[in-house]
Coordinates of C-alpha atoms and ligand atoms in Angstrom, one line a residue:
M1371 CA 23.2 -8.4 -4.4
L1372 CA 20.4 -10.9 -5.3
D1373 CA 21.0 -14.6 -4.4
Q1374 CA 20.5 -17.3 -7.0
N1375 CA 17.0 -18.2 -5.9
T1376 CA 15.8 -14.6 -5.9
T1377 CA 17.4 -13.9 -9.2
A1378 CA 15.6 -16.9 -10.8
Q1379 CA 12.2 -15.8 -9.3
L1380 CA 12.7 -12.2 -10.4
K1381 CA 13.6 -13.3 -13.9
A1382 CA 10.4 -15.4 -14.2
L1383 CA 8.3 -12.5 -12.9
L1384 CA 9.9 -10.0 -15.3
E1385 CA 8.5 -12.1 -18.2
R1386 CA 5.2 -10.6 -17.2
L1387 CA 6.3 -7.1 -18.1
E1388 CA 3.8 -5.5 -20.5
G1389 CA 6.3 -3.2 -22.2
P1390 CA 9.8 -1.7 -21.9
I1391 CA 10.7 0.1 -18.6
E1392 CA 13.8 2.1 -17.5
L1393 CA 15.6 2.2 -14.2
V1394 CA 17.1 5.6 -13.7
A1395 CA 19.6 5.8 -10.9
T1396 CA 20.9 8.9 -9.2
L1397 CA 24.3 8.1 -7.6
D1398 CA 27.0 9.6 -5.4
S1399 CA 30.3 8.3 -4.3
S1400 CA 29.0 6.5 -1.2
D1401 CA 29.1 2.7 -0.5
K1402 CA 25.3 2.8 -0.5
S1403 CA 25.4 4.1 -4.0
D1404 CA 27.5 1.1 -5.1
K1405 CA 24.8 -1.2 -3.8
I1406 CA 22.0 0.6 -5.6
K1407 CA 24.1 0.5 -8.8
E1408 CA 24.6 -3.2 -8.3
L1409 CA 20.9 -3.9 -7.8
V1410 CA 19.8 -1.8 -10.7
T1411 CA 22.4 -3.5 -13.0
E1412 CA 21.4 -6.9 -11.9
I1413 CA 17.7 -6.3 -12.5
A1414 CA 18.4 -4.9 -16.0
A1415 CA 20.4 -8.0 -16.9
L1416 CA 17.3 -10.2 -16.2
S1417 CA 15.1 -8.9 -19.0
D1418 CA 15.4 -7.4 -22.5
Q1419 CA 12.5 -5.1 -21.5
V1420 CA 14.5 -3.4 -18.7
T1421 CA 17.2 -0.9 -19.3
A1422 CA 19.3 0.9 -16.7
R1423 CA 20.7 4.5 -16.7
F1424 CA 22.9 6.1 -14.1
D1425 CA 22.4 9.8 -15.0
G1426 CA 19.4 10.5 -12.9
N1427 CA 19.0 13.9 -11.1
N1428 CA 16.7 12.9 -8.3
K1429 CA 17.0 15.2 -5.2
R1430 CA 18.0 12.2 -3.1
A1431 CA 21.2 10.3 -3.9
P1432 CA 21.5 7.5 -3.9
S1433 CA 18.1 6.5 -5.3
F1434 CA 16.6 5.1 -8.4
G1435 CA 13.3 5.6 -10.3
V1436 CA 11.2 3.3 -12.3
A1437 CA 9.8 4.7 -15.6
K1438 CA 7.9 3.5 -18.6
A1439 CA 10.3 3.8 -21.5
G1440 CA 10.2 7.4 -22.9
E1441 CA 8.6 8.9 -19.7
P1442 CA 10.2 10.4 -16.6
P1443 CA 10.1 8.1 -13.5
R1444 CA 7.2 8.5 -11.1
V1445 CA 8.1 5.8 -8.6
F1446 CA 11.4 6.2 -6.7
F1447 CA 13.3 4.1 -4.2
A1448 CA 15.6 6.1 -2.0
G1449 CA 17.3 3.1 -0.5
L1450 CA 17.5 -0.6 -1.2
P1451 CA 14.0 -2.1 -1.5
M1452 CA 14.9 -5.4 0.0
G1453 CA 13.4 -7.3 3.0
H1454 CA 9.7 -6.5 3.3
E1455 CA 10.0 -3.9 0.4
F1456 CA 11.1 -6.4 -2.2
T1457 CA 7.5 -7.1 -3.2
S1458 CA 7.0 -3.3 -3.6
L1459 CA 9.9 -3.2 -6.0
I1460 CA 8.5 -6.1 -8.1
L1461 CA 5.0 -4.6 -8.2
A1462 CA 6.5 -1.2 -9.2
L1463 CA 8.4 -2.8 -12.1
L1464 CA 5.4 -4.7 -13.4
Q1465 CA 2.7 -2.0 -12.8
T1466 CA 4.9 0.7 -14.4
S1467 CA 5.0 -1.5 -17.5
G1468 CA 1.2 -1.6 -17.7
Y1469 CA 0.6 -4.9 -15.8
A1470 CA -2.8 -4.6 -14.2
P1471 CA -2.9 -4.2 -10.4
K1472 CA -4.9 -6.7 -8.3
V1473 CA -7.5 -4.2 -7.2
S1474 CA -11.2 -3.9 -8.1
D1475 CA -12.3 -1.9 -11.1
E1476 CA -14.0 0.5 -8.7
V1477 CA -10.8 1.1 -6.7
L1478 CA -8.8 1.6 -9.9
A1479 CA -11.4 4.1 -11.2
S1480 CA -11.1 6.1 -7.9
I1481 CA -7.3 6.1 -8.2
K1482 CA -7.6 7.5 -11.8
D1483 CA -10.3 10.0 -10.7
L1484 CA -8.0 11.5 -8.0
G1485 CA -6.5 13.6 -10.8
I1486 CA -3.8 14.8 -8.4
Q1487 CA -0.3 16.2 -9.0
S1488 CA 1.7 15.7 -5.8
D1489 CA 5.0 14.3 -4.5
F1490 CA 4.6 11.6 -1.9
D1491 CA 7.4 10.6 0.4
V1492 CA 7.0 7.5 2.6
F1493 CA 9.6 6.8 5.2
V1494 CA 10.1 3.1 6.0
S1495 CA 12.4 0.7 7.6
L1496 CA 13.1 -2.6 5.9
S1497 CA 11.9 -4.6 9.0
C1498 CA 8.5 -2.8 9.1
H1499 CA 5.6 -5.1 8.5
N1500 CA 3.1 -2.3 7.9
C1501 CA 5.2 -0.3 5.4
P1502 CA 4.9 -2.3 2.1
D1503 CA 1.1 -1.8 1.8
V1504 CA 1.5 2.0 2.1
V1505 CA 4.5 2.1 -0.3
Q1506 CA 2.6 -0.1 -2.8
A1507 CA -0.6 2.0 -2.5
L1508 CA 1.3 5.3 -3.1
N1509 CA 3.3 3.8 -6.0
L1510 CA 0.0 2.7 -7.7
I1511 CA -1.4 6.2 -7.2
A1512 CA 1.7 7.7 -8.8
I1513 CA 1.6 5.2 -11.7
Y1514 CA -2.0 6.2 -12.6
N1515 CA -1.7 9.9 -11.9
P1516 CA 0.8 11.6 -14.3
G1517 CA 2.4 14.5 -12.5
T1518 CA 2.5 12.6 -9.2
T1519 CA 5.6 10.8 -7.7
A1520 CA 6.0 8.4 -4.9
T1521 CA 9.3 7.9 -3.1
M1522 CA 10.1 5.1 -0.6
I1523 CA 12.7 6.5 1.7
D1524 CA 14.7 4.0 3.8
G1525 CA 15.4 6.0 7.0
A1526 CA 18.7 4.2 7.4
F1527 CA 19.9 5.8 4.2
F1528 CA 18.7 9.3 5.0
Q1529 CA 19.3 9.8 8.7
D1530 CA 19.6 13.6 8.4
E1531 CA 16.1 13.8 6.9
V1532 CA 14.7 11.4 9.5
E1533 CA 16.0 13.8 12.2
E1534 CA 14.9 16.9 10.4
R1535 CA 11.4 15.7 9.8
K1536 CA 11.2 14.1 13.3
I1537 CA 10.3 10.6 12.0
M1538 CA 9.5 8.6 15.2
A1539 CA 7.5 5.8 13.6
V1540 CA 7.2 4.2 10.2
P1541 CA 5.5 4.2 7.7
M1542 CA 5.2 8.0 7.8
V1543 CA 3.7 9.7 4.8
F1544 CA 4.2 13.2 3.5
Q1545 CA 2.3 14.9 0.6
D1546 CA 4.3 17.8 -0.9
G1547 CA 6.2 18.0 2.3
N1548 CA 3.1 18.0 4.6
H1549 CA 2.6 15.1 7.0
I1550 CA -0.6 13.3 6.1
G1551 CA -0.5 10.0 7.9
Q1552 CA 1.4 7.2 9.6
G1553 CA 1.1 3.6 10.5
R1554 CA -0.8 0.9 8.6
M1555 CA -3.1 2.3 6.0
T1556 CA -5.0 0.5 3.2
L1557 CA -5.2 1.7 -0.4
E1558 CA -8.8 2.6 0.1
E1559 CA -8.0 4.7 3.2
I1560 CA -5.3 6.6 1.4
I1561 CA -7.6 7.2 -1.6
A1562 CA -10.3 8.5 0.8
K1563 CA -7.7 10.8 2.4
L1564 CA -6.7 12.2 -0.9
D1565 CA -10.1 12.5 -2.6
T1566 CA -11.6 15.8 -1.6
N1567 CA -15.0 14.7 -2.8
S1568 CA -14.9 11.2 -1.2
A1569 CA -17.5 11.9 1.5
A1570 CA -20.1 12.9 -1.0
K1571 CA -19.3 9.9 -3.2
E1572 CA -19.6 7.6 -0.3
A1573 CA -22.9 9.1 0.8
E1574 CA -24.2 8.6 -2.8
K1575 CA -23.1 4.9 -2.7
L1576 CA -24.8 4.3 0.6
N1577 CA -28.0 6.1 -0.5
A1578 CA -28.2 3.9 -3.6
K1579 CA -28.6 0.8 -1.5
A1580 CA -31.9 -0.5 -0.2
A1581 CA -32.5 0.0 3.5
F1582 CA -31.0 -2.6 5.8
D1583 CA -32.9 -4.1 8.7
V1584 CA -29.7 -3.9 10.7
L1585 CA -26.7 -1.7 9.8
V1586 CA -23.7 -2.3 12.0
I1587 CA -21.2 0.5 12.3
G1588 CA -17.7 -0.8 12.7
G1589 CA -15.9 -3.7 11.1
G1590 CA -13.7 -5.0 14.0
P1591 CA -14.3 -8.2 15.9
A1592 CA -17.3 -6.7 17.7
G1593 CA -19.1 -5.4 14.6
N1594 CA -18.5 -8.6 12.7
T1595 CA -19.8 -10.8 15.5
A1596 CA -22.9 -8.7 15.8
A1597 CA -23.4 -8.8 12.0
I1598 CA -23.1 -12.6 11.8
Y1599 CA -25.5 -13.0 14.7
A1600 CA -28.1 -10.9 13.0
A1601 CA -27.6 -12.3 9.5
R1602 CA -27.8 -15.9 10.9
K1603 CA -31.4 -15.0 11.9
G1604 CA -32.2 -14.1 8.3
I1605 CA -32.1 -10.4 9.0
N1606 CA -30.9 -8.2 6.1
T1607 CA -27.6 -6.9 7.5
G1608 CA -24.9 -4.5 6.4
I1609 CA -21.6 -3.3 7.9
V1610 CA -20.1 0.2 7.4
A1611 CA -16.6 0.6 8.6
E1612 CA -13.8 3.2 8.2
R1613 CA -11.4 0.3 8.2
F1614 CA -12.6 -3.3 7.9
G1615 CA -10.8 -5.5 10.5
G1616 CA -10.4 -2.6 13.0
Q1617 CA -7.5 -2.8 15.3
V1618 CA -6.9 -6.4 14.3
M1619 CA -5.3 -5.0 11.1
D1620 CA -2.5 -3.4 13.3
T1621 CA -1.8 -6.7 15.1
M1622 CA 0.9 -9.1 14.1
D1623 CA 0.7 -12.2 16.2
I1624 CA -2.5 -13.1 18.1
E1625 CA -2.0 -15.9 20.5
N1626 CA -4.9 -15.6 23.0
F1627 CA -7.8 -16.3 20.8
T1628 CA -9.3 -19.5 22.2
S1629 CA -9.2 -22.5 19.9
I1630 CA -6.7 -20.8 17.6
K1631 CA -3.2 -21.3 18.8
K1632 CA -1.6 -18.5 16.8
T1633 CA -2.6 -16.3 13.9
Q1634 CA -1.7 -13.0 12.4
G1635 CA -3.9 -9.9 12.4
P1636 CA -4.4 -9.3 8.6
K1637 CA -4.9 -13.1 8.1
F1638 CA -7.5 -13.1 10.9
A1639 CA -9.2 -10.0 9.4
A1640 CA -9.4 -11.7 6.0
E1641 CA -11.0 -14.8 7.6
M1642 CA -13.5 -12.6 9.5
E1643 CA -14.5 -10.9 6.2
A1644 CA -15.0 -14.3 4.4
H1645 CA -17.0 -15.5 7.4
V1646 CA -19.4 -12.5 7.4
R1647 CA -19.7 -12.5 3.6
E1648 CA -20.8 -16.2 3.8
Y1649 CA -23.9 -15.0 5.5
G1650 CA -24.6 -12.4 2.8
V1651 CA -23.7 -9.4 4.9
D1652 CA -23.0 -6.3 2.7
I1653 CA -19.7 -4.8 3.7
M1654 CA -19.0 -1.1 2.9
N1655 CA -15.7 0.5 3.5
L1656 CA -16.6 4.1 4.1
Q1657 CA -14.9 7.1 5.6
R1658 CA -15.8 8.0 9.2
V1659 CA -19.6 7.7 9.4
S1660 CA -19.8 11.0 11.3
D1661 CA -18.1 12.8 8.3
I1662 CA -20.6 11.6 5.7
K1663 CA -23.2 14.2 5.1
G1664 CA -26.3 13.4 3.2
A1665 CA -26.5 9.6 3.8
Ligands
FAD325 C1 -1.2 -3.5 18.0 C2 -2.4 -4.2 18.7 C3 -2.2 -5.5 19.1 C4 -3.3 -6.2 19.7 N1 -3.1 -7.5 20.1 C5 -4.1 -8.2 20.6 C6 -3.9 -9.6 21.0 O1 -2.9 -10.2 20.7 N2 -5.0 -10.2 21.5 C7 -6.2 -9.5 21.8 O2 -7.1 -10.2 22.3 N3 -6.4 -8.2 21.5 C8 -5.4 -7.6 20.9 N4 -5.5 -6.2 20.6 C9 -6.8 -5.6 20.9 C10 -7.9 -6.0 19.9 O3 -7.5 -5.8 18.6 C11 -9.2 -5.1 20.2 O4 -9.6 -5.4 21.5 C12 -10.3 -5.5 19.2 O5 -9.9 -5.2 17.9 C13 -11.5 -4.6 19.5 O6 -12.5 -4.9 18.6 P1 -13.7 -3.9 18.3 O7 -14.5 -4.5 17.2 O8 -14.4 -3.6 19.6 O9 -13.1 -2.5 17.9 P2 -12.0 -2.2 16.7 O10 -11.2 -3.3 16.3 O11 -11.4 -0.9 17.2 O12 -13.0 -1.8 15.5 C14 -13.7 -0.6 15.4 C15 -14.3 -0.5 14.0 O13 -15.1 0.6 13.9 C16 -14.8 1.4 12.8 N5 -15.1 2.8 13.2 C17 -14.8 3.5 14.3 N6 -15.4 4.7 14.3 C18 -16.0 4.8 13.1 C19 -16.8 5.8 12.4 N7 -17.0 7.0 13.0 N8 -17.2 5.6 11.2 C20 -17.0 4.4 10.6 N9 -16.3 3.4 11.1 C21 -15.8 3.6 12.4 C22 -13.3 1.2 12.6 O14 -12.9 1.5 11.3 C23 -13.3 -0.3 12.9 O15 -13.7 -1.0 11.7 C24 -4.5 -5.5 20.0 C25 -4.7 -4.2 19.5 C26 -3.6 -3.6 18.9 C27 -3.8 -2.1 18.4

């Protein structure tokens, strides 16, 4: 299943495991099941910290879960997490073992504060560029919220469910069977969606700041340009945006931006952010400004 190069890379990454983990596969008699069994077996052979079991009872077969040794799995892959989802698999293995995620202390605290007990399903396709971020965000939420599970479902493996749930686009996310979102979403956006108290918390954060001379609402190209223009004049400037980067975050290749032959949306958004921060602009990722009461 894994080529020589990938095997070597994965073996090196698994040295970062913080403790023992278990892969628990739920299999049936299909060819797809054989592939999942092969993948799980190959991963377990790469580290003494990983064991594999094939007696799982997940409602989707074939699938496999990732568990801290001695605990039930909370992160599941109903399909083969290859292609764009391979990183989601690696992060799930490491983070389940206790490896610290690369998120700020503030974001990690809000994940832990969610205190939810839910089952998340995210439908993906392995060629989808926007899916891994959503899968990884939900996996992290499941890892830090006992009683919560996150399942990546490859639509190609579960066609009946795709038709039954009318999945027309991916990623598509369900919480306890209810549709809660689709398309590209950042971890912060998902947390805000799930945190029933997030508007009040965001209003509190905003109120704690000193007044800005200019506060730009919106963090797309227009908002960023306006903020840079103001900050360059020495004006104390802030940006509040529901999603920093705006539509640029949904764009893959950008080829009509004069002086830059080709770039990708998320890369361009990261560069915009670095550029505005250079001028000391305070960026706040908040929910829809119109929803924030009390700020
Ligand atoms: C898939 C796709 C591909 C594209 N490809 C290209 C391309 O190749 N070339 C090109 O030139 N253009 C392209 N575009 C268009 C381009 O992305 C937009 O023209 C550009 O992003 C508009 O910038 P903007 O700052 O005006 O608005 P937006 O990018 O829409 O930004 C709006 C900002 O406001 C925030 N916001 C909105 N309402 C609220 C609220 N109530 N509270 C808080 N925040 C709020 C949003 O979160 C966001 O940060 C593409 C767009 C898409 C969707």
